[in-house]
Every structure is written in structure tokens, then in C-alpha cells.
Amino acid sequence: MNYSIDELREGALKALENISANDALANWRSQYLGRRGALGKLFGTIGRLPQAQRAGFGQQVNALQQELDAAYAQREQLIQSQLLARDLEEGEIDISLPARPQGRGGLHPSTRTHREFQTIWADMGFQVYHSRDVEADEFNFTLLNLPPHHPARDMQDTFYTTNSNVLLRTHTSPGQIRAMREFGAGGTKPIRVILPGMCYRQEQVTARSEIQFTQVEGLAIGRNIRMSDLKGTIAEFARRMYKPKAKVRFRASYFPFTEPSMEVDVECFLCGGAGCRVCKYTGWLEIAGSGMVHPTVLRNGGYDPSVWSGFAFGMGPERITMLKHGIQDIRYFWGNDLRFLQQF
Ligand code: PHE
């Protein structure tokens, strides 16, 4: 029996010496130290020995087990450190390799214009209010003094949802009613807000018109707001947005929700008013629709028109962005073409 133990020891240690990989090491372990391994079998024979020999033999097998355990642990550590050394050598990072370029994202040109707008209006005391894109017919039209069958409804080709009372807003003006009702405290508080957002119209898509575009609505409500306030405020905006001494002119117009109504032109900032292709040789660029809030609209917002008055305007930032960057086609805005977007 002693002979067998020595033989086992010798064979096991020799085999271990030749092992340099993890899976071979695992095999070795189960072959010798596993429950059905060589040592296990030796333990199994103890019971069959004469009583007198059992204790001595058991001690020998125990000692061998400890020895093999220790040898195993040593070998395992050796293999790990060899593997690590090899990994470090082979996986060495070549820091002289040039890095792969990482594209930097940028803001959409329309977002940039909106931010400029918001900064200027915020400086003038206007808060930004985001009204909803999906509107009730009532807010988009009726409460803005456009009752059903009003001929002015034809001005706007509307996208309706499957519910004919629910639509995609055709302009940001319904936000006027929402702002008055939300912030007016029942028609007792003044308001100064701008309402930027996407608008939708079912139109033929061309270089000049898209089915979606953004607007920036403005609304000021107070006790003594007059048309001179509207003119002064918009003129100040134009001076800050375009150039310090930009001239502004107001043309009589019509909107059902303002009375009187005016279209606002700013001196063409490309030719300085001399006349060019962009301003169609008029020297002027149209930047907004505006007017004094119609008494019916004030009433629908909860205000008494004999005490309160206000002005409103609606601007189209895309046109301004197009003029500023010489963008020829409005379809680029929502086309998600990186070649276009990367230019900004
Ligand atoms: N909502 C109008 C339009 O879409 C613009 C406008 C807003 C006019 C506010 C007057 C006052 O054309």
C-alpha cells in the first residue's frame, strides 16, 4: 500500500509540472483530488484494511491530500501569473495610434433661432410657455373668434385626428387662450408670455411651404396696453434680433383674433433696405402677424375687455433662419439629412 501512495504522489506531481493551461489544471484536479479521483478511491479502500492498519494508512492518505492541494494551489498561481504576463504583453495598447474621430453633435438651426428668440423675449420680461401640439377645435378656432363655418377657417388647412374635434394646431394662437386661463387668475392678472412650438398644416410641400413649421406666439395682457406698446415692443425685438437700428413697418391686415391687425415688416437685413432678390426688391421682409387682442378673445380668456387690453403676435422663425443662412428650401428643416445639419 505504501508503494501505491508513493507512486500516486510521484505520478501526480509529475503530471502537474507539465500543466500550463487552466483547463488542463482543472482536469488534473478532478483526476486526483475530485470525489471520484485517485485520492477518493484510496480513501475508499481504508474500510477494507485490517483494523490495525487503518489509522496509519488514513494519515498517509490525508498527508498526501494536503500535499497535492498545496501543489495544486501553487501551480494555479503560477499559471495565473503567466497568463497575466502574456496578456499584458500581447494586449499592450499602442498609444501612438491616431484616435478614431468622434463626431460632435450640434443644435438644429431652428433650435438656434428659437434660443435667440427666447433670450431676447425673456430679457424683455416674457416667460416661455409651451402649449400643446394636439388641440381641441374649440381652442384652435372657436375661442379665437373663428366660429364653425367662419370663412377665415379656410385660410388654414387642418390636420384632424379621427375625432373631428381634435386636431393638430395650425398656429400657436390657441396657446393665447390657454395662457390667459392658466395665468390670468380669472382675468385679474397681467400676462407676458411667448409660446413657441410646432404647427401643422395640410399643405402641398414645396421649397417654401412644409406641412410642419414652428411659430413663436407672443401675448401681453394688461390694464393699459395700447397699440404703441405693440409697436415699440416688436421694434425693440427687431433691433435686438437683426441689427441695432433696424427699421420696422406695420401694414394693416386681418386676423379674426386681433383688432386692429397688422403685418410687421423689418428692413431687409441682407441688403439693408436697398432691395435684393431675397426681399424681392422691396427692401422689406415680413416677420410677424400681430394686433390688439380682440375683445371676444379677451372675454374667452376670462378678462373683461372694458378693463383689460392686450397685444399678440405670431412669428415664423424658419423664414428668418432661411434668410440668415441662405437656406433655399424649407424641406431641409425636417428632412433629417446629416449633410444639411452638419453645416451648422
Ligand atoms: N396665428 C396667426 C397666423 O398663424 C399669426 C398671428 C398671431 C396674428 C397673433 C396675430 C396675432 O398666421
mmCIF file with all atom_site columns, N, CA and C and ligand atoms in Angstrom, residues 156 170-171 173 176 201 215 217 255 257-258 289-291 312-314, ligand 1:
data_model
loop_
_atom_site.group_PDB
_atom_site.id
_atom_site.type_symbol
_atom_site.label_atom_id
_atom_site.label_alt_id
_atom_site.label_comp_id
_atom_site.label_asym_id
_atom_site.label_entity_id
_atom_site.label_seq_id
_atom_site.pdbx_PDB_ins_code
_atom_site.Cartn_x
_atom_site.Cartn_y
_atom_site.Cartn_z
_atom_site.occupancy
_atom_site.B_iso_or_equiv
_atom_site.pdbx_formal_charge
_atom_site.auth_seq_id
_atom_site.auth_comp_id
_atom_site.auth_asym_id
_atom_site.auth_atom_id
_atom_site.pdbx_PDB_model_num
ATOM   1  N N  . GLN A 1 156 ? -56.651 78.068 -43.314 1.00 0.00 ? 156 GLN A N  1
ATOM   2  C CA . GLN A 1 156 ? -55.759 77.087 -42.726 1.00 0.00 ? 156 GLN A CA 1
ATOM   3  C C  . GLN A 1 156 ? -56.264 75.683 -43.010 1.00 0.00 ? 156 GLN A C  1
ATOM   4  N N  . THR A 1 170 ? -52.918 74.535 -35.976 1.00 0.00 ? 170 THR A N  1
ATOM   5  C CA . THR A 1 170 ? -52.486 75.126 -37.241 1.00 0.00 ? 170 THR A CA 1
ATOM   6  C C  . THR A 1 170 ? -51.677 76.390 -37.003 1.00 0.00 ? 170 THR A C  1
ATOM   7  N N  . HIS A 1 171 ? -51.695 76.871 -35.767 1.00 0.00 ? 171 HIS A N  1
ATOM   8  C CA . HIS A 1 171 ? -50.899 78.038 -35.361 1.00 0.00 ? 171 HIS A CA 1
ATOM   9  C C  . HIS A 1 171 ? -50.726 77.978 -33.846 1.00 0.00 ? 171 HIS A C  1
ATOM   10 N N  . SER A 1 173 ? -51.572 80.292 -31.822 1.00 0.00 ? 173 SER A N  1
ATOM   11 C CA . SER A 1 173 ? -52.533 81.192 -31.161 1.00 0.00 ? 173 SER A CA 1
ATOM   12 C C  . SER A 1 173 ? -53.456 80.525 -30.126 1.00 0.00 ? 173 SER A C  1
ATOM   13 N N  . GLN A 1 176 ? -52.775 81.258 -26.634 1.00 0.00 ? 176 GLN A N  1
ATOM   14 C CA . GLN A 1 176 ? -53.213 82.520 -26.001 1.00 0.00 ? 176 GLN A CA 1
ATOM   15 C C  . GLN A 1 176 ? -54.324 82.256 -24.993 1.00 0.00 ? 176 GLN A C  1
ATOM   16 N N  . ARG A 1 201 ? -49.944 72.148 -40.988 1.00 0.00 ? 201 ARG A N  1
ATOM   17 C CA . ARG A 1 201 ? -50.981 72.476 -41.958 1.00 0.00 ? 201 ARG A CA 1
ATOM   18 C C  . ARG A 1 201 ? -50.903 71.516 -43.131 1.00 0.00 ? 201 ARG A C  1
ATOM   19 N N  . GLN A 1 215 ? -43.715 78.257 -34.895 1.00 0.00 ? 215 GLN A N  1
ATOM   20 C CA . GLN A 1 215 ? -44.099 79.654 -34.699 1.00 0.00 ? 215 GLN A CA 1
ATOM   21 C C  . GLN A 1 215 ? -43.693 80.069 -33.290 1.00 0.00 ? 215 GLN A C  1
ATOM   22 N N  . GLU A 1 217 ? -45.464 82.550 -30.709 1.00 0.00 ? 217 GLU A N  1
ATOM   23 C CA . GLU A 1 217 ? -46.591 83.427 -30.405 1.00 0.00 ? 217 GLU A CA 1
ATOM   24 C C  . GLU A 1 217 ? -46.175 84.332 -29.251 1.00 0.00 ? 217 GLU A C  1
ATOM   25 N N  . PHE A 1 255 ? -56.764 89.505 -39.011 1.00 0.00 ? 255 PHE A N  1
ATOM   26 C CA . PHE A 1 255 ? -56.825 88.217 -38.317 1.00 0.00 ? 255 PHE A CA 1
ATOM   27 C C  . PHE A 1 255 ? -58.091 88.253 -37.472 1.00 0.00 ? 255 PHE A C  1
ATOM   28 N N  . PHE A 1 257 ? -58.689 87.116 -34.641 1.00 0.00 ? 257 PHE A N  1
ATOM   29 C CA . PHE A 1 257 ? -58.474 87.193 -33.182 1.00 0.00 ? 257 PHE A CA 1
ATOM   30 C C  . PHE A 1 257 ? -57.789 88.471 -32.740 1.00 0.00 ? 257 PHE A C  1
ATOM   31 N N  . THR A 1 258 ? -57.506 89.379 -33.686 1.00 0.00 ? 258 THR A N  1
ATOM   32 C CA . THR A 1 258 ? -56.947 90.674 -33.287 1.00 0.00 ? 258 THR A CA 1
ATOM   33 C C  . THR A 1 258 ? -57.718 91.782 -33.991 1.00 0.00 ? 258 THR A C  1
ATOM   34 N N  . GLY A 1 289 ? -47.261 88.376 -37.887 1.00 0.00 ? 289 GLY A N  1
ATOM   35 C CA . GLY A 1 289 ? -48.636 88.856 -37.884 1.00 0.00 ? 289 GLY A CA 1
ATOM   36 C C  . GLY A 1 289 ? -48.886 89.349 -36.461 1.00 0.00 ? 289 GLY A C  1
ATOM   37 N N  . SER A 1 290 ? -49.685 90.379 -36.318 1.00 0.00 ? 290 SER A N  1
ATOM   38 C CA . SER A 1 290 ? -49.864 90.918 -34.960 1.00 0.00 ? 290 SER A CA 1
ATOM   39 C C  . SER A 1 290 ? -51.156 91.714 -34.858 1.00 0.00 ? 290 SER A C  1
ATOM   40 N N  . GLY A 1 291 ? -51.428 92.177 -33.678 1.00 0.00 ? 291 GLY A N  1
ATOM   41 C CA . GLY A 1 291 ? -52.596 93.033 -33.491 1.00 0.00 ? 291 GLY A CA 1
ATOM   42 C C  . GLY A 1 291 ? -52.972 93.148 -32.031 1.00 0.00 ? 291 GLY A C  1
ATOM   43 N N  . ALA A 1 312 ? -50.946 90.820 -29.341 1.00 0.00 ? 312 ALA A N  1
ATOM   44 C CA . ALA A 1 312 ? -50.461 89.476 -29.645 1.00 0.00 ? 312 ALA A CA 1
ATOM   45 C C  . ALA A 1 312 ? -49.733 89.520 -30.973 1.00 0.00 ? 312 ALA A C  1
ATOM   46 N N  . PHE A 1 313 ? -48.817 88.584 -31.126 1.00 0.00 ? 313 PHE A N  1
ATOM   47 C CA . PHE A 1 313 ? -48.134 88.465 -32.412 1.00 0.00 ? 313 PHE A CA 1
ATOM   48 C C  . PHE A 1 313 ? -47.754 87.015 -32.659 1.00 0.00 ? 313 PHE A C  1
ATOM   49 N N  . GLY A 1 314 ? -47.519 86.705 -33.918 1.00 0.00 ? 314 GLY A N  1
ATOM   50 C CA . GLY A 1 314 ? -47.060 85.359 -34.257 1.00 0.00 ? 314 GLY A CA 1
ATOM   51 C C  . GLY A 1 314 ? -45.936 85.478 -35.274 1.00 0.00 ? 314 GLY A C  1
HETATM 52 N N1 . PHE B 2 .   ? -51.826 82.997 -35.810 1.00 0.00 ? 1   PHE B N1 1
HETATM 53 C C1 . PHE B 2 .   ? -51.507 83.863 -36.922 1.00 0.00 ? 1   PHE B C1 1
HETATM 54 C C2 . PHE B 2 .   ? -51.021 83.012 -38.092 1.00 0.00 ? 1   PHE B C2 1
HETATM 55 O O1 . PHE B 2 .   ? -50.741 81.855 -37.914 1.00 0.00 ? 1   PHE B O1 1
HETATM 56 C C3 . PHE B 2 .   ? -50.452 84.879 -36.568 1.00 0.00 ? 1   PHE B C3 1
HETATM 57 C C4 . PHE B 2 .   ? -50.903 85.865 -35.517 1.00 0.00 ? 1   PHE B C4 1
HETATM 58 C C5 . PHE B 2 .   ? -50.672 85.612 -34.181 1.00 0.00 ? 1   PHE B C5 1
HETATM 59 C C6 . PHE B 2 .   ? -51.547 87.035 -35.875 1.00 0.00 ? 1   PHE B C6 1
HETATM 60 C C7 . PHE B 2 .   ? -51.084 86.519 -33.219 1.00 0.00 ? 1   PHE B C7 1
HETATM 61 C C8 . PHE B 2 .   ? -51.961 87.950 -34.935 1.00 0.00 ? 1   PHE B C8 1
HETATM 62 C C9 . PHE B 2 .   ? -51.729 87.679 -33.601 1.00 0.00 ? 1   PHE B C9 1
HETATM 63 O O2 . PHE B 2 .   ? -50.894 83.475 -39.209 1.00 0.00 ? 1   PHE B O2 1
#
